[in-house]
mmCIF file of C-alpha atoms in Angstrom:
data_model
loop_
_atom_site.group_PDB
_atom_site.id
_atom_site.type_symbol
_atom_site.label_atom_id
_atom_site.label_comp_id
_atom_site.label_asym_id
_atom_site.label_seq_id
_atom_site.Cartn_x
_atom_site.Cartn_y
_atom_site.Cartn_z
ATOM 1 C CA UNK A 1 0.000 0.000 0.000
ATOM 2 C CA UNK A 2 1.397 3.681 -1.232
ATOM 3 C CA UNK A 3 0.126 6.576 1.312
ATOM 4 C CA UNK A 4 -0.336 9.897 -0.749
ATOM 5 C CA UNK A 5 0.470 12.739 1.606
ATOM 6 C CA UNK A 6 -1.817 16.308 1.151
ATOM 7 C CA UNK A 7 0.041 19.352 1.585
ATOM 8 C CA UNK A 8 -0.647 20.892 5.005
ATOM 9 C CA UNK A 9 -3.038 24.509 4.399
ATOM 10 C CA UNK A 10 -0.561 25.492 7.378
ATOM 11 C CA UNK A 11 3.119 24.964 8.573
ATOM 12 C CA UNK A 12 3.120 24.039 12.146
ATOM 13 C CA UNK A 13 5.635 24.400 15.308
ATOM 14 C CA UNK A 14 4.285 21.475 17.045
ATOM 15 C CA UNK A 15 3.882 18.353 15.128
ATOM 16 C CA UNK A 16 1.420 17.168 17.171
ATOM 17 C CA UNK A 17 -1.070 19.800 15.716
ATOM 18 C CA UNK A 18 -0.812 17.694 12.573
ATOM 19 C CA UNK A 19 -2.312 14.669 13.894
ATOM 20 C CA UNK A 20 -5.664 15.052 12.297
ATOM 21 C CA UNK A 21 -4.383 15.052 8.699
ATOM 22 C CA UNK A 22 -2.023 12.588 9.447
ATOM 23 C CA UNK A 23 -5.045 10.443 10.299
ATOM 24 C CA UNK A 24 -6.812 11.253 6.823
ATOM 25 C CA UNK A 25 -3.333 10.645 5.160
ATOM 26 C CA UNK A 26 -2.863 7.209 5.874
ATOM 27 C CA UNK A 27 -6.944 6.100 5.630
ATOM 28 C CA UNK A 28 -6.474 5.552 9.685
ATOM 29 C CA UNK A 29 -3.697 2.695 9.400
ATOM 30 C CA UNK A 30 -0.365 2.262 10.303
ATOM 31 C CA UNK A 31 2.140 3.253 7.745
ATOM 32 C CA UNK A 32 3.918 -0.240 8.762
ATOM 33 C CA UNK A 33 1.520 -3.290 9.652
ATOM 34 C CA UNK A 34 -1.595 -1.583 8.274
ATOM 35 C CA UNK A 35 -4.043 -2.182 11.158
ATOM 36 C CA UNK A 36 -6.823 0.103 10.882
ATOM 37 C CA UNK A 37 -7.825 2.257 14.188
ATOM 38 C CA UNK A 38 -10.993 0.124 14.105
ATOM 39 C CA UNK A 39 -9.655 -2.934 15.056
ATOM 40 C CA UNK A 40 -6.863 -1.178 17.380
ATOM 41 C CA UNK A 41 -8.684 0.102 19.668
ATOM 42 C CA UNK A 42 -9.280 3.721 17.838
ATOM 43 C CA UNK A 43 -6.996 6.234 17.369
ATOM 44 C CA UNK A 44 -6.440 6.620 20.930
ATOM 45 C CA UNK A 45 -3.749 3.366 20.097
ATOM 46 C CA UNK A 46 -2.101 5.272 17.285
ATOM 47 C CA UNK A 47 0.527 8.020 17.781
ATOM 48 C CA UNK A 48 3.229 10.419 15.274
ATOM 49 C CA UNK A 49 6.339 8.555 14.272
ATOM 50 C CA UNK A 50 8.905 10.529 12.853
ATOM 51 C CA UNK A 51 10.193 8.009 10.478
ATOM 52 C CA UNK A 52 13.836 10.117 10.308
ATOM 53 C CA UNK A 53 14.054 9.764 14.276
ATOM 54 C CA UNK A 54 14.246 13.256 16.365
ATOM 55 C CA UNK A 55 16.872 11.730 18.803
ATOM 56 C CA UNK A 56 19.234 8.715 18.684
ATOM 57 C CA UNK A 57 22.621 8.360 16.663
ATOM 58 C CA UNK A 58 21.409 9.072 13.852
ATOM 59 C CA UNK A 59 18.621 11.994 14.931
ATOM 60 C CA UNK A 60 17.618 14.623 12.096
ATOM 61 C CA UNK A 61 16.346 17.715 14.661
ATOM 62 C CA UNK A 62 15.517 19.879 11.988
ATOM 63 C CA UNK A 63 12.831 17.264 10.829
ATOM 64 C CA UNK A 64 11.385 17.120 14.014
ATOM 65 C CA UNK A 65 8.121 19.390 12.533
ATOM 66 C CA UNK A 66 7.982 18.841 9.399
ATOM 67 C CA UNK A 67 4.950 16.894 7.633
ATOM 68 C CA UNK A 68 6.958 14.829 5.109
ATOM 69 C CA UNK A 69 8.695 12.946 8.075
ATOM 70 C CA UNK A 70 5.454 12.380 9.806
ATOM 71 C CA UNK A 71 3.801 9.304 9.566
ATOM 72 C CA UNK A 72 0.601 7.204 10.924
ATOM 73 C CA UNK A 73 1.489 4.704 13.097
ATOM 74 C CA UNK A 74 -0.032 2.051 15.940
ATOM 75 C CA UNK A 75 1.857 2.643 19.562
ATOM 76 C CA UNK A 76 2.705 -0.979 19.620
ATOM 77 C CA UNK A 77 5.233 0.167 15.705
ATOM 78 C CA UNK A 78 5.848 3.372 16.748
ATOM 79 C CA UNK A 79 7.789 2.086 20.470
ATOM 80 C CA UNK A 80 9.561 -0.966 18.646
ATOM 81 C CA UNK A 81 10.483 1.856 16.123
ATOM 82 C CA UNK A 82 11.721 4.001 18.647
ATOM 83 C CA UNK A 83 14.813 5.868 17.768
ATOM 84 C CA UNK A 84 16.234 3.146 15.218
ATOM 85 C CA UNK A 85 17.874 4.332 11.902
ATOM 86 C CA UNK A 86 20.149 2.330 9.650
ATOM 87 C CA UNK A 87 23.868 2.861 9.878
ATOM 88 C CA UNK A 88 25.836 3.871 6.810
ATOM 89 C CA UNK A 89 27.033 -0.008 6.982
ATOM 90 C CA UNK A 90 23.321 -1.532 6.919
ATOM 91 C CA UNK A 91 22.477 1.346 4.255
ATOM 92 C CA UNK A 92 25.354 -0.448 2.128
ATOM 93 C CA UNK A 93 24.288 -3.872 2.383
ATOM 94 C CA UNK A 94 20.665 -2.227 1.170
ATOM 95 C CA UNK A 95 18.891 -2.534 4.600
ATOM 96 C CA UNK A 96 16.437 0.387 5.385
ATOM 97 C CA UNK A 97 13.555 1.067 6.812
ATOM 98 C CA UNK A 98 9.894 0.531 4.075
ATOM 99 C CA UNK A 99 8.718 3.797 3.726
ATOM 100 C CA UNK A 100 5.063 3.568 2.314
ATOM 101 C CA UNK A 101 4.648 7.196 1.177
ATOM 102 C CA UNK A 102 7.577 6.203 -2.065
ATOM 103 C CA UNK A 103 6.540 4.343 -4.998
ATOM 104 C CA UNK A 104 9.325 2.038 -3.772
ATOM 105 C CA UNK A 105 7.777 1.175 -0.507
ATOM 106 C CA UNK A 106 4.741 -0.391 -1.247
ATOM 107 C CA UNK A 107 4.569 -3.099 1.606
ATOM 108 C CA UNK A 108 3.732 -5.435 -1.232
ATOM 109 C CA UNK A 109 6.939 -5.301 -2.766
ATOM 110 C CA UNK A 110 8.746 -5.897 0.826
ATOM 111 C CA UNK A 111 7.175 -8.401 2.119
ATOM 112 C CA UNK A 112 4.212 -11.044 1.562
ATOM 113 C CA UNK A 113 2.050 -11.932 4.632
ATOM 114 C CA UNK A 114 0.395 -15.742 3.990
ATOM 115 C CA UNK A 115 -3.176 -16.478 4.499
ATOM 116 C CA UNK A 116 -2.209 -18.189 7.975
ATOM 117 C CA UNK A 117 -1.477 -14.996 9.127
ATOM 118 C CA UNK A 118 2.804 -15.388 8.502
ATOM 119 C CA UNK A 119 4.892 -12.690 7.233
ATOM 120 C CA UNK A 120 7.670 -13.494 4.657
ATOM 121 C CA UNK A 121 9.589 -10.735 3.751
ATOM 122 C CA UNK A 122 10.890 -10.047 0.160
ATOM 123 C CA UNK A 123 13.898 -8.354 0.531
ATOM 124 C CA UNK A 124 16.539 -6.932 2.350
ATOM 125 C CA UNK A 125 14.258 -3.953 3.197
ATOM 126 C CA UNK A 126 11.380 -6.056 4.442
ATOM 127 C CA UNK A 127 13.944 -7.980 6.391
ATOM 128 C CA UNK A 128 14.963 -4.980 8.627
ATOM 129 C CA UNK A 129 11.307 -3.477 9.104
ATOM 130 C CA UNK A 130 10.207 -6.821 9.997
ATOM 131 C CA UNK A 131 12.501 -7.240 12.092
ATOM 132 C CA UNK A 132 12.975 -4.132 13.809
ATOM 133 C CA UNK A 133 9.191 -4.101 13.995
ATOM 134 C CA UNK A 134 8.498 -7.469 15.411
ATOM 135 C CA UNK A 135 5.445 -7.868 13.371
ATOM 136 C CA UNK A 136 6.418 -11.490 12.511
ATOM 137 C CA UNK A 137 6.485 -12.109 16.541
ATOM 138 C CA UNK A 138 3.585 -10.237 16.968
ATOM 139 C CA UNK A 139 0.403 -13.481 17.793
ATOM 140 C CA UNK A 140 -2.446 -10.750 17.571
ATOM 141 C CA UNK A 141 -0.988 -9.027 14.566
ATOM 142 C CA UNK A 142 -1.064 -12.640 13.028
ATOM 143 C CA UNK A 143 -4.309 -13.168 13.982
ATOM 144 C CA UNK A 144 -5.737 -10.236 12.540
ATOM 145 C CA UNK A 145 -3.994 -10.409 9.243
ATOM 146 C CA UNK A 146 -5.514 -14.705 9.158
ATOM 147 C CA UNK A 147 -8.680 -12.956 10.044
ATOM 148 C CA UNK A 148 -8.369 -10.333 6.927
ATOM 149 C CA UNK A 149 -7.201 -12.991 4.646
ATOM 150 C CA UNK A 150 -10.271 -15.006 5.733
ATOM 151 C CA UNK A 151 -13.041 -12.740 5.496
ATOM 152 C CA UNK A 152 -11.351 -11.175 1.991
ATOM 153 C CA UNK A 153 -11.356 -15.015 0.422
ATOM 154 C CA UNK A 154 -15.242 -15.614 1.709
ATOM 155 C CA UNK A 155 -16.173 -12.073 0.083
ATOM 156 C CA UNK A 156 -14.632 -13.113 -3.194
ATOM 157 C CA UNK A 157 -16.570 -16.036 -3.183
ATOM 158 C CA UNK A 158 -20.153 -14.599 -2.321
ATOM 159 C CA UNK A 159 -19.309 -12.119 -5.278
ATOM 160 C CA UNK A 160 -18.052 -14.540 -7.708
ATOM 161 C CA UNK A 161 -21.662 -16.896 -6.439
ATOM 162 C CA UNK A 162 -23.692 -13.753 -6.918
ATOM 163 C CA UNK A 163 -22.698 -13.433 -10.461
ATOM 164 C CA UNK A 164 -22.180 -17.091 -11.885
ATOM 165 C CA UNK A 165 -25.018 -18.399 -11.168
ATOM 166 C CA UNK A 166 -28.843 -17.899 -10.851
ATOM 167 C CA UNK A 167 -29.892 -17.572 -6.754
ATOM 168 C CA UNK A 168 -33.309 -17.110 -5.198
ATOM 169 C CA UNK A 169 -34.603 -13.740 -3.946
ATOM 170 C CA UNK A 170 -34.086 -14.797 -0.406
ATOM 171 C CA UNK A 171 -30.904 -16.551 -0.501
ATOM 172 C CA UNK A 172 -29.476 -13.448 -2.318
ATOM 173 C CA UNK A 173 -30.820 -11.144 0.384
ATOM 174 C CA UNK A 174 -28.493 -13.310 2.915
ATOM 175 C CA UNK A 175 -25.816 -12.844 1.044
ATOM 176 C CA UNK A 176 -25.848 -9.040 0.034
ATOM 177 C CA UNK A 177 -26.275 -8.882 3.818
ATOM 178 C CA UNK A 178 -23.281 -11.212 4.449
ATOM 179 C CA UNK A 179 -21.256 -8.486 1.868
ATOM 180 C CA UNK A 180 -22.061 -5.870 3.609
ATOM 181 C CA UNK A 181 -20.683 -6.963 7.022
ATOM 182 C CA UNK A 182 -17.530 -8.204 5.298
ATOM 183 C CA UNK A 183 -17.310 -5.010 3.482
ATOM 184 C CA UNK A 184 -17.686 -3.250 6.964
ATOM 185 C CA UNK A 185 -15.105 -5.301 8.605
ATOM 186 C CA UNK A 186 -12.434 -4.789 5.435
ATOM 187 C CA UNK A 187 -13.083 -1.293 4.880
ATOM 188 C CA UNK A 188 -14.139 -0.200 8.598
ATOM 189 C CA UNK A 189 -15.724 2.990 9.641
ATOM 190 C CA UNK A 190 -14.212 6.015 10.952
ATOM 191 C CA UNK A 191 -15.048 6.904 14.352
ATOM 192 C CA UNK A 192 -13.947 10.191 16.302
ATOM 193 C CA UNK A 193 -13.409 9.832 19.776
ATOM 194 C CA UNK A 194 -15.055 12.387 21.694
ATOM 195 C CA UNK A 195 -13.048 14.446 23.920
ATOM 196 C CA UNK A 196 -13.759 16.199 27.400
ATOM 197 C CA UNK A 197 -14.398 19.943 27.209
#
């Protein structure tokens, strides 16, 4: 999945002020293992990563505010994340971090997650975010991506049923209504938390 940032009406001191478009941005997923807030908890489980870290070896200060660094990301990613970078020495033998707002880091390309919920990573890239991530020793993260693959392979089967073959009136009411709680769960609402005044 490629992320296509907007450009922010305003430039901000605080990157926390650019949370709500950051939300919009990346359709309320992570920029690494893709959860959607729904099934996280909300966004109250998602925070700011600054993909160049702010501190660390190899911290970039002067990024620390601006949008193009900023990315979406689930609290569980952003803290394994933490202030990680690659070293020149990693950067030679092409390890890096995926970085889903370049053509180039389409998690697709990186890595390949299996219907039983298993992560295998492509290349030398997907090696290192895996890794550094822990999403392939993460057992709910595997059980939500088993539970994606799952309901994605029973929706292309109701809509390949719907339009092969003849169904009664009632039986396809059952399963227009069975699409449209798949469709819910794949492509979830987005909810805004309310917040004390």
């Amino acid at each position: 999945m490629i992320f296509t940032r907007s450009i922010p009406k305003r430039r901000y001191r605080n990157y926390s002020l650019y949370r709500s478009l950051l939300r919009t941005d990346f359709q309320h997923r992570c920029a690494y293992c893709l959860v959607h807030e729904y099934h996280n908890g909300s966004d109250a489980n998602f925070s700011i990563d600054h993909h160049r870290p702010r501190n660390g070896m190899y911290a970039r200060r002067d990024l620390e505010n601006e949008y193009a660094n900023l990315y979406w990301c689930c609290n569980e990613c952003n803290q394994n994340k933490g202030d990680q970078w690659t070293s020149p020495q990693e950067e030679t033998l092409g390890f890096g971090w995926l970085d889903p707002c370049e053509s180039w880091g389409d998690h697709d390309l990186h890595w390949q997650i299996n219907s039983d919920g298993e992560i295998a990573w492509l290349t030398s890239v997907g090696e290192y975010t895996v890794k550094k991530l822990m999403l392939h020793e993460r057992e709910w993260l595997k059980d939500y991506w088993r539970e994606i693959a799952k309901r994605q392979n029973l929706r292309e089967m109701l809509m390949a049923s719907l339009e092969t073959r003849e169904i009664p009136s009632m039986e396809r009411t059952l399963i227009e209504q069975r699409l449209q709680e798949l469709n819910r769960y794949l492509e979830p609402p987005v909810f805004h938390r309310p917040y004390r005044k």
